[in-house]
C-alpha cells in the first residue's frame, strides 16, 4: 500500500501500534474480519494526532514553537500543498467536523522566530582530522507472500 502520510515506515509502525494499543482489534468469531473494541477512543486519539501533526512546528493556542527543524524547512515548506499526508489529515478532520488548523501559520511562526533569532545553532570546537566510525544501513524490507494463518498470528 502507499504511505499516504509521506513518512517513514517507522511512522507507519507507530500508527499500527496505536491501532492495536488503543483500538484493541479482535478477530470476529467467523474469522473473516476484524472489529475494534474501542473505536470511539481510537477516533479521539487519531483526531488529536492529526491536529498535533498539523500544528507541530508552531501552535499559538498552546504557545509551542519548535523552530529547530531540518534545514529544508524554509525551502520545502509549501510543498505540503501537493503532499498526500496534508490532504489525508485535513480531510480526516473535516469528515470528523473538527476545524483544520491553518497550516500556513506553521511557516509564519517559524520564520518569524528566525528573523528575531540571529544564531540558530552553536557549535563547540571541532577538527577535520581522524577517523569517524560508521556502520552501513542494514535495514531491508521483507515481502509478504501470503496471509495464511494471519488470524492466528493477530489473535
Short mmCIF file of N, CA and C in Angstrom, two decimals:
data_model
loop_
_atom_site.label_atom_id
_atom_site.label_comp_id
_atom_site.label_asym_id
_atom_site.label_seq_id
_atom_site.Cartn_x
_atom_site.Cartn_y
_atom_site.Cartn_z
N UNK A 1 0.84 -1.19 0.00
CA UNK A 1 0.00 0.00 0.00
C UNK A 1 0.87 1.24 0.00
N UNK A 2 0.31 2.33 -0.42
CA UNK A 2 1.03 3.59 -0.46
C UNK A 2 1.02 4.23 0.91
N UNK A 3 2.13 4.81 1.29
CA UNK A 3 2.20 5.54 2.55
C UNK A 3 1.66 6.94 2.33
N UNK A 4 0.39 7.13 2.60
CA UNK A 4 -0.21 8.43 2.36
C UNK A 4 0.35 9.50 3.27
N UNK A 5 0.90 9.11 4.39
CA UNK A 5 1.43 10.13 5.29
C UNK A 5 2.73 10.69 4.77
N UNK A 6 3.36 10.04 3.80
CA UNK A 6 4.61 10.53 3.27
C UNK A 6 5.76 10.38 4.25
N UNK A 7 5.55 9.64 5.30
CA UNK A 7 6.57 9.46 6.32
C UNK A 7 7.21 8.09 6.21
N UNK A 8 8.15 7.85 7.07
CA UNK A 8 8.91 6.61 7.03
C UNK A 8 8.08 5.43 7.51
N UNK A 9 8.61 4.26 7.28
CA UNK A 9 7.94 3.06 7.75
C UNK A 9 7.86 3.03 9.27
N UNK A 10 8.74 3.77 9.95
CA UNK A 10 8.67 3.84 11.41
C UNK A 10 7.37 4.49 11.84
N UNK A 11 6.96 5.52 11.11
CA UNK A 11 5.71 6.18 11.43
C UNK A 11 4.53 5.25 11.15
N UNK A 12 4.62 4.49 10.07
CA UNK A 12 3.58 3.52 9.77
C UNK A 12 3.48 2.49 10.89
N UNK A 13 4.62 2.06 11.39
CA UNK A 13 4.64 1.10 12.51
C UNK A 13 4.00 1.73 13.74
N UNK A 14 4.31 2.99 13.99
CA UNK A 14 3.71 3.70 15.12
C UNK A 14 2.19 3.73 14.98
N UNK A 15 1.71 4.05 13.79
CA UNK A 15 0.26 4.10 13.59
C UNK A 15 -0.39 2.72 13.78
N UNK A 16 0.28 1.68 13.32
CA UNK A 16 -0.25 0.33 13.52
C UNK A 16 -0.26 -0.03 15.00
N UNK A 17 0.80 0.32 15.71
CA UNK A 17 0.85 0.06 17.15
C UNK A 17 -0.26 0.83 17.87
N UNK A 18 -0.51 2.04 17.43
CA UNK A 18 -1.58 2.84 18.00
C UNK A 18 -2.93 2.17 17.77
N UNK A 19 -3.13 1.69 16.56
CA UNK A 19 -4.36 0.97 16.24
C UNK A 19 -4.55 -0.21 17.19
N UNK A 20 -3.49 -0.96 17.40
CA UNK A 20 -3.57 -2.14 18.27
C UNK A 20 -3.75 -1.77 19.74
N UNK A 21 -2.97 -0.79 20.20
CA UNK A 21 -3.00 -0.42 21.62
C UNK A 21 -4.31 0.26 22.00
N UNK A 22 -4.74 1.20 21.18
CA UNK A 22 -5.94 1.99 21.52
C UNK A 22 -7.20 1.33 20.99
N UNK A 23 -7.19 0.92 19.74
CA UNK A 23 -8.39 0.34 19.13
C UNK A 23 -8.69 -1.06 19.62
N UNK A 24 -7.65 -1.79 20.05
CA UNK A 24 -7.76 -3.16 20.55
C UNK A 24 -8.56 -4.05 19.59
N UNK A 25 -7.98 -4.32 18.42
CA UNK A 25 -8.68 -5.15 17.43
C UNK A 25 -8.86 -6.59 17.90
N UNK A 26 -9.98 -7.15 17.49
CA UNK A 26 -10.25 -8.57 17.75
C UNK A 26 -10.76 -9.20 16.46
N UNK A 27 -10.47 -10.45 16.32
CA UNK A 27 -10.95 -11.18 15.15
C UNK A 27 -12.38 -11.63 15.43
N UNK A 28 -13.26 -11.42 14.46
CA UNK A 28 -14.65 -11.80 14.64
C UNK A 28 -14.76 -13.32 14.77
N UNK A 29 -15.85 -13.80 15.38
CA UNK A 29 -16.00 -15.25 15.56
C UNK A 29 -15.89 -16.07 14.27
N UNK A 30 -16.32 -15.52 13.16
CA UNK A 30 -16.22 -16.28 11.90
C UNK A 30 -14.81 -16.22 11.31
N UNK A 31 -13.92 -15.41 11.89
CA UNK A 31 -12.54 -15.34 11.46
C UNK A 31 -12.31 -14.62 10.14
N UNK A 32 -13.32 -13.91 9.65
CA UNK A 32 -13.21 -13.27 8.34
C UNK A 32 -12.98 -11.76 8.39
N UNK A 33 -13.08 -11.19 9.56
CA UNK A 33 -12.88 -9.74 9.66
C UNK A 33 -12.38 -9.38 11.06
N UNK A 34 -12.10 -8.12 11.22
CA UNK A 34 -11.59 -7.61 12.49
C UNK A 34 -12.50 -6.50 12.97
N UNK A 35 -12.84 -6.54 14.24
CA UNK A 35 -13.60 -5.47 14.88
C UNK A 35 -12.69 -4.76 15.87
N UNK A 36 -13.07 -3.54 16.23
CA UNK A 36 -12.33 -2.79 17.24
C UNK A 36 -13.13 -2.72 18.53
N UNK A 37 -12.46 -2.96 19.64
CA UNK A 37 -13.13 -2.87 20.94
C UNK A 37 -13.35 -1.42 21.35
N UNK A 38 -12.45 -0.51 20.94
CA UNK A 38 -12.52 0.89 21.36
C UNK A 38 -12.53 1.86 20.17
N UNK A 39 -13.51 1.76 19.29
CA UNK A 39 -13.49 2.66 18.13
C UNK A 39 -13.64 4.14 18.51
N UNK A 40 -14.41 4.44 19.55
CA UNK A 40 -14.60 5.84 19.96
C UNK A 40 -13.31 6.44 20.50
N UNK A 41 -12.59 5.67 21.31
CA UNK A 41 -11.31 6.15 21.83
C UNK A 41 -10.29 6.30 20.71
N UNK A 42 -10.28 5.36 19.78
CA UNK A 42 -9.36 5.45 18.64
C UNK A 42 -9.65 6.70 17.82
N UNK A 43 -10.91 7.02 17.65
CA UNK A 43 -11.28 8.23 16.90
C UNK A 43 -10.74 9.48 17.60
N UNK A 44 -10.92 9.56 18.93
CA UNK A 44 -10.41 10.72 19.67
C UNK A 44 -8.90 10.85 19.54
N UNK A 45 -8.21 9.73 19.64
CA UNK A 45 -6.74 9.75 19.57
C UNK A 45 -6.27 10.14 18.18
N UNK A 46 -6.90 9.60 17.14
CA UNK A 46 -6.46 9.92 15.78
C UNK A 46 -6.73 11.39 15.43
N UNK A 47 -7.79 11.95 15.97
CA UNK A 47 -8.06 13.38 15.77
C UNK A 47 -6.95 14.20 16.43
N UNK A 48 -6.58 13.81 17.65
CA UNK A 48 -5.50 14.53 18.36
C UNK A 48 -4.19 14.43 17.59
N UNK A 49 -3.89 13.26 17.04
CA UNK A 49 -2.65 13.09 16.29
C UNK A 49 -2.66 13.94 15.02
N UNK A 50 -3.76 13.95 14.30
CA UNK A 50 -3.85 14.76 13.08
C UNK A 50 -3.64 16.24 13.41
N UNK A 51 -4.29 16.71 14.46
CA UNK A 51 -4.12 18.12 14.85
C UNK A 51 -2.68 18.39 15.31
N UNK A 52 -2.10 17.45 16.04
CA UNK A 52 -0.72 17.61 16.50
C UNK A 52 0.24 17.75 15.32
N UNK A 53 0.06 16.90 14.32
CA UNK A 53 0.96 16.95 13.16
C UNK A 53 0.76 18.21 12.33
N UNK A 54 -0.45 18.76 12.33
CA UNK A 54 -0.72 19.97 11.57
C UNK A 54 -0.36 21.24 12.35
N UNK A 55 0.06 21.10 13.60
CA UNK A 55 0.50 22.25 14.40
C UNK A 55 1.85 21.95 15.05
N UNK A 56 2.60 21.03 14.49
CA UNK A 56 3.83 20.56 15.13
C UNK A 56 4.86 21.67 15.33
N UNK A 57 5.14 22.47 14.31
CA UNK A 57 6.20 23.47 14.39
C UNK A 57 5.78 24.70 15.18
N UNK A 58 4.52 25.06 15.05
CA UNK A 58 4.04 26.29 15.69
C UNK A 58 2.59 26.10 16.11
N UNK A 59 2.34 26.20 17.40
CA UNK A 59 0.99 26.06 17.94
C UNK A 59 0.73 27.26 18.84
N UNK A 60 0.12 28.30 18.29
CA UNK A 60 -0.10 29.52 19.06
C UNK A 60 -1.07 29.30 20.21
N UNK A 61 -2.03 28.41 20.02
CA UNK A 61 -3.03 28.15 21.06
C UNK A 61 -2.37 27.62 22.33
N UNK A 62 -1.40 26.72 22.17
CA UNK A 62 -0.70 26.13 23.33
C UNK A 62 0.67 26.74 23.56
N UNK A 63 0.98 27.80 22.83
CA UNK A 63 2.25 28.53 22.95
C UNK A 63 3.45 27.59 22.81
N UNK A 64 3.47 26.84 21.71
CA UNK A 64 4.56 25.91 21.43
C UNK A 64 5.23 26.32 20.13
N UNK A 65 6.56 26.35 20.15
CA UNK A 65 7.34 26.67 18.97
C UNK A 65 8.49 25.66 18.88
N UNK A 66 8.57 24.96 17.76
CA UNK A 66 9.66 24.00 17.51
C UNK A 66 10.38 24.43 16.23
N UNK A 67 11.20 25.48 16.32
CA UNK A 67 11.79 26.04 15.11
C UNK A 67 13.03 25.30 14.61
N UNK A 68 13.66 24.50 15.42
CA UNK A 68 14.92 23.89 15.02
C UNK A 68 14.65 22.56 14.33
N UNK A 69 14.17 22.67 13.13
CA UNK A 69 13.79 21.52 12.33
C UNK A 69 14.85 21.28 11.27
N UNK A 70 14.55 20.47 10.29
CA UNK A 70 15.57 20.21 9.26
C UNK A 70 15.82 21.48 8.42
N UNK A 71 16.97 21.51 7.79
CA UNK A 71 17.40 22.71 7.09
C UNK A 71 16.58 23.01 5.84
N UNK A 72 15.76 22.11 5.39
CA UNK A 72 14.95 22.33 4.19
C UNK A 72 13.61 22.98 4.51
N UNK A 73 13.34 23.24 5.76
CA UNK A 73 12.04 23.75 6.16
C UNK A 73 11.61 24.97 5.35
N UNK A 74 12.48 25.97 5.28
CA UNK A 74 12.12 27.22 4.60
C UNK A 74 11.90 26.99 3.11
N UNK A 75 12.76 26.19 2.50
CA UNK A 75 12.66 25.97 1.06
C UNK A 75 11.53 25.03 0.67
N UNK A 76 11.31 24.01 1.46
CA UNK A 76 10.37 22.96 1.08
C UNK A 76 8.98 23.09 1.71
N UNK A 77 8.79 24.03 2.60
CA UNK A 77 7.55 24.05 3.37
C UNK A 77 6.30 23.98 2.51
N UNK A 78 6.22 24.82 1.50
CA UNK A 78 4.96 24.92 0.75
C UNK A 78 4.72 23.74 -0.18
N UNK A 79 5.64 22.79 -0.20
CA UNK A 79 5.38 21.56 -0.96
C UNK A 79 4.29 20.74 -0.28
N UNK A 80 3.93 21.08 0.95
CA UNK A 80 2.86 20.34 1.63
C UNK A 80 1.58 20.36 0.82
N UNK A 81 1.39 21.41 0.02
CA UNK A 81 0.15 21.54 -0.76
C UNK A 81 -0.03 20.40 -1.75
N UNK A 82 1.07 19.80 -2.17
CA UNK A 82 0.97 18.67 -3.10
C UNK A 82 1.31 17.35 -2.40
N UNK A 83 1.38 17.38 -1.10
CA UNK A 83 1.74 16.18 -0.34
C UNK A 83 0.49 15.43 0.12
N UNK A 84 0.47 14.13 -0.08
CA UNK A 84 -0.71 13.36 0.32
C UNK A 84 -1.00 13.39 1.82
N UNK A 85 0.06 13.53 2.66
CA UNK A 85 -0.19 13.48 4.09
C UNK A 85 -1.06 14.65 4.54
N UNK A 86 -0.80 15.84 4.00
CA UNK A 86 -1.59 17.00 4.40
C UNK A 86 -3.05 16.80 4.04
N UNK A 87 -3.28 16.37 2.81
CA UNK A 87 -4.65 16.13 2.36
C UNK A 87 -5.33 15.07 3.21
N UNK A 88 -4.61 14.00 3.54
CA UNK A 88 -5.18 12.91 4.35
C UNK A 88 -5.59 13.42 5.73
N UNK A 89 -4.71 14.17 6.39
CA UNK A 89 -5.03 14.67 7.73
C UNK A 89 -6.13 15.72 7.69
N UNK A 90 -6.06 16.64 6.72
CA UNK A 90 -7.06 17.71 6.64
C UNK A 90 -8.44 17.13 6.32
N UNK A 91 -8.50 16.20 5.38
CA UNK A 91 -9.79 15.59 5.03
C UNK A 91 -10.36 14.81 6.20
N UNK A 92 -9.48 14.11 6.93
CA UNK A 92 -9.94 13.34 8.09
C UNK A 92 -10.59 14.27 9.12
N UNK A 93 -9.94 15.38 9.40
CA UNK A 93 -10.50 16.33 10.37
C UNK A 93 -11.81 16.92 9.87
N UNK A 94 -11.88 17.22 8.57
CA UNK A 94 -13.13 17.77 8.01
C UNK A 94 -14.27 16.77 8.14
N UNK A 95 -14.00 15.50 7.84
CA UNK A 95 -15.03 14.46 7.95
C UNK A 95 -15.51 14.35 9.39
N UNK A 96 -14.59 14.53 10.34
CA UNK A 96 -14.93 14.44 11.76
C UNK A 96 -15.51 15.75 12.30
N UNK A 97 -15.66 16.73 11.40
CA UNK A 97 -16.20 18.05 11.75
C UNK A 97 -15.35 18.75 12.82
N UNK A 98 -14.04 18.62 12.66
CA UNK A 98 -13.07 19.26 13.54
C UNK A 98 -12.37 20.34 12.72
N UNK A 99 -12.22 21.54 13.26
CA UNK A 99 -11.54 22.60 12.50
C UNK A 99 -10.12 22.18 12.10
N UNK A 100 -9.79 22.45 10.84
CA UNK A 100 -8.45 22.14 10.33
C UNK A 100 -7.56 23.35 10.60
N UNK A 101 -6.44 23.14 11.31
CA UNK A 101 -5.53 24.27 11.58
C UNK A 101 -5.03 24.92 10.29
N UNK A 102 -4.80 26.21 10.36
CA UNK A 102 -4.24 26.95 9.23
C UNK A 102 -2.76 26.59 9.14
N UNK A 103 -2.45 25.69 8.24
CA UNK A 103 -1.10 25.14 8.17
C UNK A 103 -0.06 26.19 7.77
N UNK A 104 -0.46 27.20 7.03
CA UNK A 104 0.49 28.26 6.65
C UNK A 104 1.02 29.00 7.88
N UNK A 105 0.28 28.98 8.97
CA UNK A 105 0.74 29.63 10.20
C UNK A 105 1.99 28.94 10.75
N UNK A 106 2.21 27.67 10.39
CA UNK A 106 3.42 26.98 10.80
C UNK A 106 4.64 27.72 10.24
N UNK A 107 4.56 28.02 8.97
CA UNK A 107 5.66 28.71 8.28
C UNK A 107 5.85 30.11 8.87
N UNK A 108 4.76 30.81 9.03
CA UNK A 108 4.82 32.18 9.56
C UNK A 108 5.44 32.21 10.95
N UNK A 109 5.03 31.28 11.80
CA UNK A 109 5.55 31.25 13.17
C UNK A 109 7.03 30.94 13.24
N UNK A 110 7.47 29.97 12.45
CA UNK A 110 8.89 29.58 12.48
C UNK A 110 9.76 30.66 11.84
N UNK A 111 9.34 31.18 10.69
CA UNK A 111 10.18 32.20 10.04
C UNK A 111 10.22 33.49 10.86
N UNK A 112 9.17 33.81 11.57
CA UNK A 112 9.21 34.98 12.46
C UNK A 112 10.26 34.77 13.55
N UNK A 113 10.34 33.57 14.06
CA UNK A 113 11.37 33.24 15.04
C UNK A 113 12.76 33.40 14.42
N UNK A 114 12.93 32.93 13.19
CA UNK A 114 14.22 33.04 12.51
C UNK A 114 14.64 34.50 12.34
N UNK A 115 13.70 35.38 12.04
CA UNK A 115 14.01 36.79 11.83
C UNK A 115 14.58 37.41 13.10
N UNK A 116 14.03 37.04 14.24
CA UNK A 116 14.45 37.66 15.50
C UNK A 116 15.55 36.90 16.23
N UNK A 117 15.91 35.73 15.74
CA UNK A 117 16.98 34.95 16.35
C UNK A 117 18.18 34.96 15.42
N UNK A 118 19.26 35.53 15.86
CA UNK A 118 20.42 35.71 14.98
C UNK A 118 21.27 34.46 14.84
N UNK A 119 21.28 33.60 15.83
CA UNK A 119 22.09 32.38 15.77
C UNK A 119 21.22 31.19 16.16
N UNK A 120 21.00 30.29 15.23
CA UNK A 120 20.13 29.15 15.50
C UNK A 120 20.86 27.99 16.16
N UNK A 121 22.14 27.85 15.90
CA UNK A 121 22.91 26.74 16.44
C UNK A 121 24.25 27.24 16.95
N UNK A 122 24.73 26.62 18.00
CA UNK A 122 26.07 26.90 18.47
C UNK A 122 26.89 25.62 18.40
N UNK A 123 28.15 25.74 18.05
CA UNK A 123 29.00 24.56 17.93
C UNK A 123 30.24 24.74 18.79
N UNK A 124 30.68 23.66 19.37
CA UNK A 124 31.93 23.65 20.10
C UNK A 124 33.06 23.50 19.09
N UNK A 125 34.28 23.52 19.56
CA UNK A 125 35.42 23.35 18.65
C UNK A 125 35.41 21.95 18.06
N UNK A 126 35.79 21.85 16.82
CA UNK A 126 35.92 20.56 16.18
C UNK A 126 37.04 20.61 15.16
N UNK A 127 37.52 19.46 14.80
CA UNK A 127 38.59 19.37 13.80
C UNK A 127 38.15 18.45 12.68
N UNK A 128 38.85 18.54 11.58
CA UNK A 128 38.56 17.69 10.44
C UNK A 128 39.61 16.60 10.32
N UNK A 129 40.10 16.14 11.45
CA UNK A 129 41.14 15.14 11.47
C UNK A 129 40.64 13.87 12.15
N UNK A 130 41.23 12.75 11.78
CA UNK A 130 40.91 11.50 12.45
C UNK A 130 39.81 10.73 11.76
N UNK A 131 39.70 9.48 12.18
CA UNK A 131 38.71 8.58 11.58
C UNK A 131 37.37 8.74 12.27
N UNK A 132 36.35 8.54 11.51
CA UNK A 132 34.99 8.54 12.03
C UNK A 132 34.40 7.17 11.77
N UNK A 133 33.91 6.55 12.83
CA UNK A 133 33.35 5.22 12.64
C UNK A 133 31.94 5.33 12.06
N UNK A 134 31.58 4.35 11.29
CA UNK A 134 30.24 4.32 10.74
C UNK A 134 29.85 2.87 10.48
N UNK A 135 28.56 2.66 10.38
CA UNK A 135 28.06 1.32 10.06
C UNK A 135 27.11 1.45 8.89
N UNK A 136 27.10 0.48 8.01
CA UNK A 136 26.19 0.55 6.87
C UNK A 136 24.74 0.37 7.33
N UNK A 137 23.84 0.93 6.56
CA UNK A 137 22.41 0.76 6.83
C UNK A 137 22.04 -0.67 6.43
N UNK A 138 21.64 -1.45 7.42
CA UNK A 138 21.34 -2.86 7.14
C UNK A 138 19.84 -3.12 7.05
N UNK A 139 19.06 -2.08 7.07
CA UNK A 139 17.62 -2.25 7.02
C UNK A 139 17.18 -2.78 5.66
N UNK A 140 16.33 -3.78 5.67
CA UNK A 140 15.78 -4.28 4.42
C UNK A 140 14.31 -4.63 4.64
N UNK A 141 13.52 -4.47 3.62
CA UNK A 141 12.10 -4.78 3.70
C UNK A 141 11.88 -6.23 3.28
N UNK A 142 10.92 -6.86 3.91
CA UNK A 142 10.60 -8.24 3.60
C UNK A 142 9.27 -8.29 2.86
N UNK A 143 9.22 -9.02 1.78
CA UNK A 143 7.98 -9.17 1.04
C UNK A 143 7.04 -10.11 1.78
N UNK A 144 5.76 -9.82 1.74
CA UNK A 144 4.74 -10.70 2.31
C UNK A 144 4.13 -11.46 1.15
N UNK A 145 4.24 -12.77 1.20
CA UNK A 145 3.78 -13.59 0.08
C UNK A 145 2.35 -14.09 0.24
N UNK A 146 1.89 -14.24 1.48
CA UNK A 146 0.52 -14.71 1.68
C UNK A 146 0.04 -14.29 3.05
N UNK A 147 -1.20 -14.57 3.32
CA UNK A 147 -1.76 -14.22 4.63
C UNK A 147 -2.26 -15.47 5.35
N UNK A 148 -1.73 -16.63 4.97
CA UNK A 148 -2.13 -17.86 5.65
C UNK A 148 -1.79 -17.76 7.12
N UNK A 149 -2.76 -18.08 7.95
CA UNK A 149 -2.53 -18.07 9.39
C UNK A 149 -2.55 -16.66 9.99
N UNK A 150 -2.96 -15.65 9.23
CA UNK A 150 -2.95 -14.29 9.74
C UNK A 150 -3.88 -14.14 10.95
N UNK A 151 -5.03 -14.81 10.91
CA UNK A 151 -5.96 -14.73 12.04
C UNK A 151 -5.30 -15.23 13.31
N UNK A 152 -4.63 -16.33 13.21
CA UNK A 152 -3.95 -16.92 14.37
C UNK A 152 -2.83 -16.00 14.85
N UNK A 153 -2.08 -15.43 13.93
CA UNK A 153 -0.95 -14.59 14.30
C UNK A 153 -1.42 -13.28 14.94
N UNK A 154 -2.53 -12.71 14.48
CA UNK A 154 -3.06 -11.48 15.06
C UNK A 154 -3.73 -11.72 16.41
N UNK A 155 -4.31 -12.90 16.57
CA UNK A 155 -5.05 -13.20 17.80
C UNK A 155 -4.14 -13.47 18.91
#
